[in-house]
Short mmCIF file of C-alpha atoms in Angstrom, two decimals:
data_model
loop_
_atom_site.label_atom_id
_atom_site.label_comp_id
_atom_site.label_asym_id
_atom_site.label_seq_id
_atom_site.Cartn_x
_atom_site.Cartn_y
_atom_site.Cartn_z
CA MET A 21 0.09 -0.40 0.15
CA SER A 22 1.47 3.48 -0.75
CA THR A 23 1.20 6.36 1.73
CA PHE A 24 -0.32 9.64 1.14
CA GLN A 25 3.45 11.24 -0.02
CA GLN A 26 4.10 7.91 -2.18
CA LEU A 27 0.68 8.77 -3.76
CA GLN A 28 1.61 12.53 -4.51
CA ASP A 29 4.85 11.51 -5.75
CA SER A 30 3.57 9.11 -8.23
CA VAL A 31 1.08 11.64 -9.52
CA ALA A 32 3.57 14.59 -9.75
CA ASN A 33 6.03 12.08 -11.61
CA VAL A 34 3.26 11.74 -14.49
CA PHE A 35 3.84 15.74 -15.12
CA GLY A 36 7.60 15.36 -14.48
CA VAL A 37 7.90 17.54 -11.58
CA ALA A 38 8.33 17.68 -7.86
CA SER A 39 5.42 16.83 -5.78
CA SER A 40 5.66 20.22 -4.30
CA ALA A 41 5.17 22.00 -7.42
CA TYR A 42 1.58 21.44 -7.43
CA ILE A 43 1.32 20.45 -3.54
CA THR A 44 -1.99 21.72 -2.73
CA GLU A 45 -3.35 20.69 -5.85
CA ILE A 46 -2.23 17.25 -5.65
CA LYS A 47 -3.41 16.34 -2.21
CA ARG A 48 -6.72 18.24 -3.17
CA ALA A 49 -7.19 15.80 -6.50
CA ILE A 50 -6.23 12.69 -4.47
CA ASN A 51 -8.61 13.31 -1.56
CA GLU A 52 -11.53 14.44 -3.91
CA THR A 53 -10.81 10.96 -5.67
CA ILE A 54 -10.84 8.76 -2.77
CA PHE A 55 -14.10 10.25 -1.76
CA GLU A 56 -15.71 9.73 -5.20
CA ILE A 57 -14.96 6.10 -5.43
CA ASP A 58 -16.33 5.79 -1.88
CA ASP A 59 -19.47 7.40 -3.03
CA ASN A 60 -19.65 5.46 -6.15
CA ASN A 61 -19.22 2.19 -4.07
CA PRO A 62 -21.07 2.36 -0.87
CA GLN A 63 -21.35 -1.57 -0.44
CA ALA A 64 -17.35 -1.87 -0.84
CA GLU A 65 -15.49 -4.12 1.90
CA HIS A 66 -13.14 -1.19 2.68
CA LEU A 67 -16.01 0.52 4.06
CA GLN A 68 -17.13 -2.20 6.56
CA ALA A 69 -15.99 -2.35 10.42
CA SER A 70 -17.59 -3.89 13.50
CA SER A 71 -18.21 -2.55 16.91
CA THR A 72 -19.33 -4.27 20.07
CA ALA A 73 -21.17 -3.14 23.20
CA THR A 74 -22.79 -4.56 26.09
CA THR A 75 -26.54 -4.10 26.74
CA THR A 76 -27.68 -3.34 30.59
CA VAL A 77 -30.75 -5.21 31.71
CA GLY A 78 -34.18 -3.13 31.42
CA THR A 79 -32.19 -0.17 29.42
CA ILE A 80 -33.14 0.33 26.10
CA LEU A 81 -29.94 2.75 25.42
CA VAL A 82 -26.87 0.88 24.18
CA THR A 83 -23.84 2.75 25.26
CA ASP A 84 -21.06 3.04 23.25
CA ALA A 85 -22.60 1.11 20.29
CA LEU A 86 -22.09 3.73 17.64
CA ALA A 87 -18.43 4.20 16.65
CA SER A 88 -16.87 7.39 15.81
CA ASP A 89 -16.30 6.69 12.35
CA TYR A 90 -20.05 5.46 11.96
CA ASP A 91 -22.00 6.32 8.93
CA HIS A 92 -24.76 3.54 8.55
CA THR A 93 -25.50 0.10 9.78
CA LEU A 94 -24.78 -3.20 7.88
CA ASN A 95 -26.20 -5.48 10.43
CA SER A 96 -26.68 -5.88 13.91
CA TYR A 97 -27.36 -8.93 16.53
CA LEU A 98 -27.18 -9.79 20.01
CA ILE A 99 -25.18 -12.70 21.87
CA ASP A 100 -26.31 -14.59 24.68
CA PRO A 101 -23.95 -14.47 27.61
CA THR A 102 -24.58 -17.94 28.92
CA ASP A 103 -24.40 -19.14 25.30
CA SER A 104 -22.30 -17.66 22.65
CA LYS A 105 -24.14 -19.52 19.89
CA ALA A 106 -27.23 -18.06 20.33
CA ARG A 107 -27.61 -15.14 18.20
CA PHE A 108 -30.56 -12.80 17.84
CA PRO A 109 -30.83 -10.69 14.79
CA LEU A 110 -32.11 -7.27 15.27
CA GLU A 111 -34.36 -5.54 12.60
CA PHE A 112 -34.47 -1.81 12.08
CA LEU A 113 -37.55 0.07 13.32
CA ASP A 114 -38.04 3.37 12.23
CA ARG A 115 -38.83 5.81 15.22
CA SER A 116 -42.61 6.37 14.40
CA ARG A 117 -43.30 2.68 14.55
CA TRP A 118 -41.03 2.37 17.64
CA ASN A 119 -42.97 5.08 19.47
CA GLU A 120 -46.62 3.40 18.25
CA GLU A 121 -45.34 -0.04 19.59
CA ARG A 122 -43.75 1.51 22.84
CA LEU A 123 -41.13 -1.09 22.86
CA PHE A 124 -39.64 0.96 26.10
CA ASP A 125 -42.76 -0.01 27.92
CA GLN A 126 -42.78 -3.63 27.39
CA PRO A 127 -41.73 -6.35 29.78
CA ASN A 128 -37.81 -6.90 29.61
CA GLY A 129 -36.94 -9.77 27.14
CA VAL A 130 -35.01 -10.82 23.82
CA PRO A 131 -34.71 -7.56 22.00
CA ARG A 132 -35.87 -8.01 18.50
CA PHE A 133 -35.48 -4.15 17.00
CA TYR A 134 -33.25 -1.34 17.13
CA ASN A 135 -33.16 2.23 16.06
CA ILE A 136 -30.48 4.90 15.77
CA TRP A 137 -31.49 8.61 16.25
CA SER A 138 -29.79 11.78 18.18
CA GLY A 139 -26.40 9.90 18.06
CA ALA A 140 -27.42 7.18 20.19
CA TYR A 141 -28.32 3.09 19.46
CA TYR A 142 -31.42 1.98 21.17
CA ILE A 143 -33.14 -1.66 21.38
CA GLY A 144 -36.43 -2.93 22.07
CA PRO A 145 -37.81 -4.29 24.33
CA PRO A 146 -35.75 -3.86 27.09
CA PRO A 147 -33.19 -6.81 27.36
CA ASP A 148 -33.28 -9.45 30.15
CA LYS A 149 -29.90 -10.39 29.66
CA ALA A 150 -26.53 -8.33 29.50
CA TYR A 151 -25.92 -9.31 25.90
CA THR A 152 -23.22 -8.78 23.76
CA LEU A 153 -24.45 -6.46 20.79
CA THR A 154 -22.25 -6.58 17.73
CA HIS A 155 -23.03 -3.70 15.21
CA ASP A 156 -21.48 -4.35 11.48
CA TYR A 157 -21.51 -1.01 9.78
CA TYR A 158 -20.13 1.05 7.11
CA THR A 159 -17.68 3.88 7.88
CA PHE A 160 -16.73 7.33 6.34
CA ASN A 161 -13.42 7.62 4.69
CA THR A 162 -11.38 10.46 6.36
CA GLU A 163 -9.19 12.92 4.65
CA LEU A 164 -5.43 12.25 4.00
CA THR A 165 -3.30 15.01 5.52
CA GLY A 166 -0.08 13.27 7.32
CA ASN A 167 2.54 12.34 4.54
CA SER A 168 2.29 8.66 6.11
CA ASP A 169 -1.38 8.29 6.12
CA THR A 170 -3.46 5.70 3.85
CA THR A 171 -6.48 5.22 2.64
CA LYS A 172 -8.87 2.01 3.32
CA ILE A 173 -9.06 1.47 -0.35
CA THR A 174 -5.37 0.89 -0.54
CA ASP A 175 -5.08 -0.78 2.82
CA THR A 176 -7.81 -3.55 1.48
CA TYR A 177 -6.80 -4.29 -2.25
CA PRO A 178 -3.62 -2.54 -2.98
CA ARG A 179 -4.11 -3.46 -6.65
CA TRP A 180 -7.01 -0.86 -7.05
CA GLU A 181 -4.59 1.99 -6.20
CA LYS A 182 -4.26 2.92 -9.96
CA VAL A 183 -7.88 4.02 -9.63
CA ILE A 184 -6.92 6.94 -7.30
CA LEU A 185 -3.98 7.72 -9.42
CA LYS A 186 -5.83 7.69 -12.73
CA GLY A 187 -8.63 10.14 -10.82
CA ALA A 188 -5.92 12.35 -9.02
CA ILE A 189 -4.18 12.79 -12.73
CA ALA A 190 -7.29 13.76 -14.52
CA LYS A 191 -8.04 16.27 -11.86
CA ILE A 192 -4.46 17.89 -12.37
CA HIS A 193 -4.81 17.99 -16.15
CA ALA A 194 -8.33 19.85 -15.56
CA PHE A 195 -6.64 22.09 -13.21
CA GLN A 196 -3.70 22.99 -15.53
CA ARG A 197 -5.95 23.60 -18.31
CA VAL A 198 -3.10 23.19 -21.10
CA ASP A 199 -4.48 20.42 -23.59
CA ASP A 200 -7.99 19.72 -24.09
CA GLN A 201 -7.33 16.48 -25.58
CA MET A 202 -5.09 15.22 -22.45
CA ILE A 203 -7.74 16.21 -20.38
CA ALA A 204 -10.39 14.43 -22.20
CA ASN A 205 -8.32 11.27 -22.47
CA SER A 206 -7.49 11.49 -18.60
CA ALA A 207 -10.73 11.88 -17.46
CA GLN A 208 -11.95 8.92 -19.86
CA ALA A 209 -8.88 6.73 -18.60
CA TYR A 210 -10.09 7.54 -14.99
CA GLN A 211 -13.88 6.85 -15.72
CA PHE A 212 -13.00 3.60 -17.60
CA GLU A 213 -10.85 2.46 -14.20
CA LEU A 214 -13.73 3.77 -11.85
CA SER A 215 -16.09 1.51 -13.49
CA ARG A 216 -14.15 -1.81 -13.49
CA PHE A 217 -13.53 -1.00 -9.92
CA ARG A 218 -17.47 -0.45 -9.51
CA ALA A 219 -18.23 -3.64 -11.51
CA TRP A 220 -15.41 -5.74 -9.26
CA VAL A 221 -17.22 -4.69 -6.06
CA ARG A 222 -20.64 -5.09 -7.45
CA ARG A 223 -19.48 -8.78 -8.48
CA ASN A 224 -18.03 -9.65 -5.13
CA TYR A 225 -21.07 -8.16 -3.27
CA ASP A 226 -23.76 -10.30 -5.15
CA ARG A 227 -21.37 -13.45 -4.69
CA ALA A 228 -21.24 -12.61 -0.78
CA GLN A 229 -25.21 -12.03 -0.72
CA GLU A 230 -25.60 -15.27 -2.58
CA SER A 231 -23.30 -17.01 -0.16
CA THR A 232 -25.27 -15.50 2.91
CA ARG A 233 -28.55 -16.86 1.39
CA ILE A 234 -27.72 -20.15 1.22
CA ARG A 235 -26.38 -20.59 4.72
CA GLY A 236 -29.94 -19.32 5.77
CA TRP A 237 -28.49 -16.31 7.62
CA LYS A 238 -31.21 -13.74 7.94
CA GLU A 239 -29.87 -10.08 7.97
CA HIS A 240 -31.29 -6.68 8.64
CA SER A 241 -29.81 -3.45 7.40
CA PHE A 242 -30.50 0.32 7.76
CA ASN A 243 -31.27 1.81 4.44
CA ARG A 244 -28.87 -0.29 2.88
CA ASN A 245 -28.80 -4.11 1.37
CA PRO A 246 -26.44 -6.13 3.81
CA VAL A 247 -23.35 -8.02 3.09
CA LEU A 248 -21.37 -10.03 5.76
CA SER A 249 -18.14 -9.95 3.90
CA LEU A 250 -16.87 -8.88 0.34
CA LEU A 251 -14.46 -11.53 -1.23
CA GLN A 252 -11.02 -10.12 -1.87
CA SER A 253 -10.80 -11.98 -5.16
CA GLN A 254 -9.29 -10.25 -8.37
CA PRO A 255 -10.60 -8.90 -11.46
#
């Protein structure tokens, strides 16, 4: 995997200059490309993470269930404290239905639903045990700033670094505005690599969903279709 500095140097080498020559523009181009890739591939494996928390008997609020890089939920389930093989998937329930069902007023039992609002994670009905909550979720990428920073894209699948480089190069060509044909060619090259990456992510996502269906594991998601794990196969 390449560091932020190495990505900058790779882009600068294409133009035959030191990275310091266009330092601000090159940094901006790299970060913008990374965010574009994420926006085009919201189900990609490099955006997946998992956190755990312990429920409190009789309390619907689960403290520390949402990580600092939480964006949206992939899957949530509870593990019985007396039997680690006993797992209870949680289904998302929107806030209006949550209030209608008055889950917070029900007797303690095995929670069946969850909801997230105002930065807090709730389950209902109130738990009868101190379950372990496993919360699989999608993260958001953060901007690269330090020269030793790395991006989740290349951390997960290094060979797709070329998508970042193609995008950054296209943006620098557009910034320079020297050759219209070069601008068009570099933009086309970036879109080609981006489409290949998108197709690869989609193919692996579908494969993982099919594997999940065959195993019979019922998933629940928050505004997105779930996937346990994307296979890191090569295109």
